[in-house]
Amino acid sequence: MLATEATELRHDQKRQGGGTEKSMPDHMDHRSGNGSDDVLNALDELESVLKENAESERLLAKRIAEVRQARHNGREWKGILGDEDEPGTVQLVSTILRRQSEASGYLRRSLVVALRAEGQSIPHLFGVTHQRVSNLLRRVAQGNAAAGSDD
């Protein structure tokens, strides 16, 4: 999912009163020089997402059992999925993956900036290529540039 789609989805959820999910920042302001605080914020966000996902995963496990039973009883997929309460099985899977992806991306971007500020070898610590680190840093810089244009 693109960042713009994720942002749009969060805004849609807020307009619809979509739960108690906290919104992750669309960009981070590293001009303040407190990258480690951004990492702590990202860790807090990830922890919150893990708790939300645990609830969603319990519901998903229940739904899977119900879907499986309905299919064993000979029902067609259209009827099974169409009769589900909201959020449906597929929606739950998408929500769980989206939350985790956004929170882990926020953490990775925050860590890259904090580690770079400490002069650390990011590819070695992350187990990724220099290209991947460059892409993460470029995204952070683009987010900061967009934040600066909002002033």
PDB file of N, CA, C and O in Angstrom, residues 16 19 26 35 38-39 52-53 71 78 80 83 93 97 111 113 115 119 125-126 136 142 144 147:
ATOM      1  N   GLN A  16     -15.164   8.294   9.683  1.00  0.00           N
ATOM      2  CA  GLN A  16     -16.216   7.312   9.938  1.00  0.00           C
ATOM      3  C   GLN A  16     -16.247   6.881  11.395  1.00  0.00           C
ATOM      4  O   GLN A  16     -17.018   6.016  11.765  1.00  0.00           O
ATOM      5  N   GLY A  19     -12.927   3.381  15.120  1.00  0.00           N
ATOM      6  CA  GLY A  19     -12.190   2.782  16.225  1.00  0.00           C
ATOM      7  C   GLY A  19     -11.320   3.770  16.959  1.00  0.00           C
ATOM      8  O   GLY A  19     -11.403   4.975  16.774  1.00  0.00           O
ATOM      9  N   ASP A  26       2.400  11.104   9.262  1.00  0.00           N
ATOM     10  CA  ASP A  26       2.618  10.904   7.839  1.00  0.00           C
ATOM     11  C   ASP A  26       4.053  11.248   7.478  1.00  0.00           C
ATOM     12  O   ASP A  26       4.567  10.823   6.473  1.00  0.00           O
ATOM     13  N   GLY A  35      16.196  12.521  17.314  1.00  0.00           N
ATOM     14  CA  GLY A  35      15.885  11.291  16.604  1.00  0.00           C
ATOM     15  C   GLY A  35      15.584  10.140  17.540  1.00  0.00           C
ATOM     16  O   GLY A  35      14.751   9.308  17.242  1.00  0.00           O
ATOM     17  N   ASP A  38      12.072  10.149  18.392  1.00  0.00           N
ATOM     18  CA  ASP A  38      11.265   9.608  17.302  1.00  0.00           C
ATOM     19  C   ASP A  38      11.263   8.089  17.342  1.00  0.00           C
ATOM     20  O   ASP A  38      10.248   7.460  17.083  1.00  0.00           O
ATOM     21  N   VAL A  39      12.396   7.499  17.686  1.00  0.00           N
ATOM     22  CA  VAL A  39      12.461   6.036  17.793  1.00  0.00           C
ATOM     23  C   VAL A  39      11.582   5.567  18.942  1.00  0.00           C
ATOM     24  O   VAL A  39      10.841   4.586  18.804  1.00  0.00           O
ATOM     25  N   GLU A  52      -3.520  -3.801  19.395  1.00  0.00           N
ATOM     26  CA  GLU A  52      -4.714  -3.737  18.548  1.00  0.00           C
ATOM     27  C   GLU A  52      -4.812  -4.971  17.661  1.00  0.00           C
ATOM     28  O   GLU A  52      -5.888  -5.550  17.496  1.00  0.00           O
ATOM     29  N   ASN A  53      -3.677  -5.360  17.090  1.00  0.00           N
ATOM     30  CA  ASN A  53      -3.675  -6.523  16.209  1.00  0.00           C
ATOM     31  C   ASN A  53      -3.980  -7.809  16.970  1.00  0.00           C
ATOM     32  O   ASN A  53      -4.612  -8.710  16.419  1.00  0.00           O
ATOM     33  N   ARG A  71     -18.205 -23.434   5.003  1.00  0.00           N
ATOM     34  CA  ARG A  71     -17.776 -24.058   3.746  1.00  0.00           C
ATOM     35  C   ARG A  71     -17.932 -25.580   3.825  1.00  0.00           C
ATOM     36  O   ARG A  71     -18.384 -26.209   2.866  1.00  0.00           O
ATOM     37  N   LYS A  78     -19.479 -16.771  -1.882  1.00  0.00           N
ATOM     38  CA  LYS A  78     -20.182 -15.482  -1.955  1.00  0.00           C
ATOM     39  C   LYS A  78     -21.134 -15.310  -0.771  1.00  0.00           C
ATOM     40  O   LYS A  78     -21.176 -14.264  -0.139  1.00  0.00           O
ATOM     41  N   ILE A  80     -21.040 -17.002   2.138  1.00  0.00           N
ATOM     42  CA  ILE A  80     -20.299 -17.017   3.404  1.00  0.00           C
ATOM     43  C   ILE A  80     -19.744 -15.632   3.706  1.00  0.00           C
ATOM     44  O   ILE A  80     -19.964 -15.071   4.780  1.00  0.00           O
ATOM     45  N   ASP A  83     -22.392 -12.708   4.156  1.00  0.00           N
ATOM     46  CA  ASP A  83     -23.190 -12.714   5.381  1.00  0.00           C
ATOM     47  C   ASP A  83     -22.397 -12.340   6.629  1.00  0.00           C
ATOM     48  O   ASP A  83     -22.965 -12.264   7.722  1.00  0.00           O
ATOM     49  N   VAL A  93      -7.870  -9.225   7.814  1.00  0.00           N
ATOM     50  CA  VAL A  93      -6.514  -9.544   7.361  1.00  0.00           C
ATOM     51  C   VAL A  93      -5.832  -8.284   6.839  1.00  0.00           C
ATOM     52  O   VAL A  93      -4.695  -7.980   7.203  1.00  0.00           O
ATOM     53  N   LEU A  97      -2.466  -6.405   8.561  1.00  0.00           N
ATOM     54  CA  LEU A  97      -1.234  -6.237   7.789  1.00  0.00           C
ATOM     55  C   LEU A  97      -0.896  -4.767   7.578  1.00  0.00           C
ATOM     56  O   LEU A  97       0.266  -4.374   7.674  1.00  0.00           O
ATOM     57  N   LEU A 111      14.662   4.723  13.089  1.00  0.00           N
ATOM     58  CA  LEU A 111      15.952   4.131  13.437  1.00  0.00           C
ATOM     59  C   LEU A 111      17.049   4.515  12.451  1.00  0.00           C
ATOM     60  O   LEU A 111      18.185   4.781  12.858  1.00  0.00           O
ATOM     61  N   VAL A 113      17.352   7.250  10.746  1.00  0.00           N
ATOM     62  CA  VAL A 113      17.775   8.625  11.018  1.00  0.00           C
ATOM     63  C   VAL A 113      18.611   8.689  12.302  1.00  0.00           C
ATOM     64  O   VAL A 113      19.667   9.319  12.336  1.00  0.00           O
ATOM     65  N   LEU A 115      20.311   6.251  13.820  1.00  0.00           N
ATOM     66  CA  LEU A 115      21.585   5.560  13.645  1.00  0.00           C
ATOM     67  C   LEU A 115      22.534   6.357  12.766  1.00  0.00           C
ATOM     68  O   LEU A 115      23.738   6.416  13.032  1.00  0.00           O
ATOM     69  N   GLY A 119      26.366   7.937  13.438  1.00  0.00           N
ATOM     70  CA  GLY A 119      27.466   7.485  12.596  1.00  0.00           C
ATOM     71  C   GLY A 119      27.565   5.968  12.473  1.00  0.00           C
ATOM     72  O   GLY A 119      28.639   5.444  12.181  1.00  0.00           O
ATOM     73  N   LEU A 125      23.580  -3.234  10.525  1.00  0.00           N
ATOM     74  CA  LEU A 125      22.649  -3.437  11.635  1.00  0.00           C
ATOM     75  C   LEU A 125      21.277  -3.912  11.164  1.00  0.00           C
ATOM     76  O   LEU A 125      20.627  -4.704  11.831  1.00  0.00           O
ATOM     77  N   PHE A 126      20.835  -3.428  10.007  1.00  0.00           N
ATOM     78  CA  PHE A 126      19.511  -3.775   9.496  1.00  0.00           C
ATOM     79  C   PHE A 126      19.537  -5.035   8.632  1.00  0.00           C
ATOM     80  O   PHE A 126      18.498  -5.610   8.356  1.00  0.00           O
ATOM     81  N   LEU A 136      15.200   4.716   2.245  1.00  0.00           N
ATOM     82  CA  LEU A 136      14.572   5.130   3.501  1.00  0.00           C
ATOM     83  C   LEU A 136      14.913   6.574   3.844  1.00  0.00           C
ATOM     84  O   LEU A 136      14.039   7.363   4.216  1.00  0.00           O
ATOM     85  N   GLN A 142      12.049  13.583   2.014  1.00  0.00           N
ATOM     86  CA  GLN A 142      10.877  14.063   1.278  1.00  0.00           C
ATOM     87  C   GLN A 142       9.756  14.436   2.241  1.00  0.00           C
ATOM     88  O   GLN A 142       9.072  15.427   2.049  1.00  0.00           O
ATOM     89  N   ASN A 144      10.148  15.490   5.322  1.00  0.00           N
ATOM     90  CA  ASN A 144      10.545  16.735   5.978  1.00  0.00           C
ATOM     91  C   ASN A 144      10.367  17.918   5.053  1.00  0.00           C
ATOM     92  O   ASN A 144       9.974  18.985   5.485  1.00  0.00           O
ATOM     93  N   ALA A 147       6.785  18.731   5.035  1.00  0.00           N
ATOM     94  CA  ALA A 147       6.402  19.390   6.293  1.00  0.00           C
ATOM     95  C   ALA A 147       6.822  20.846   6.272  1.00  0.00           C
ATOM     96  O   ALA A 147       6.095  21.706   6.751  1.00  0.00           O
TER      97      ALA A 147
END
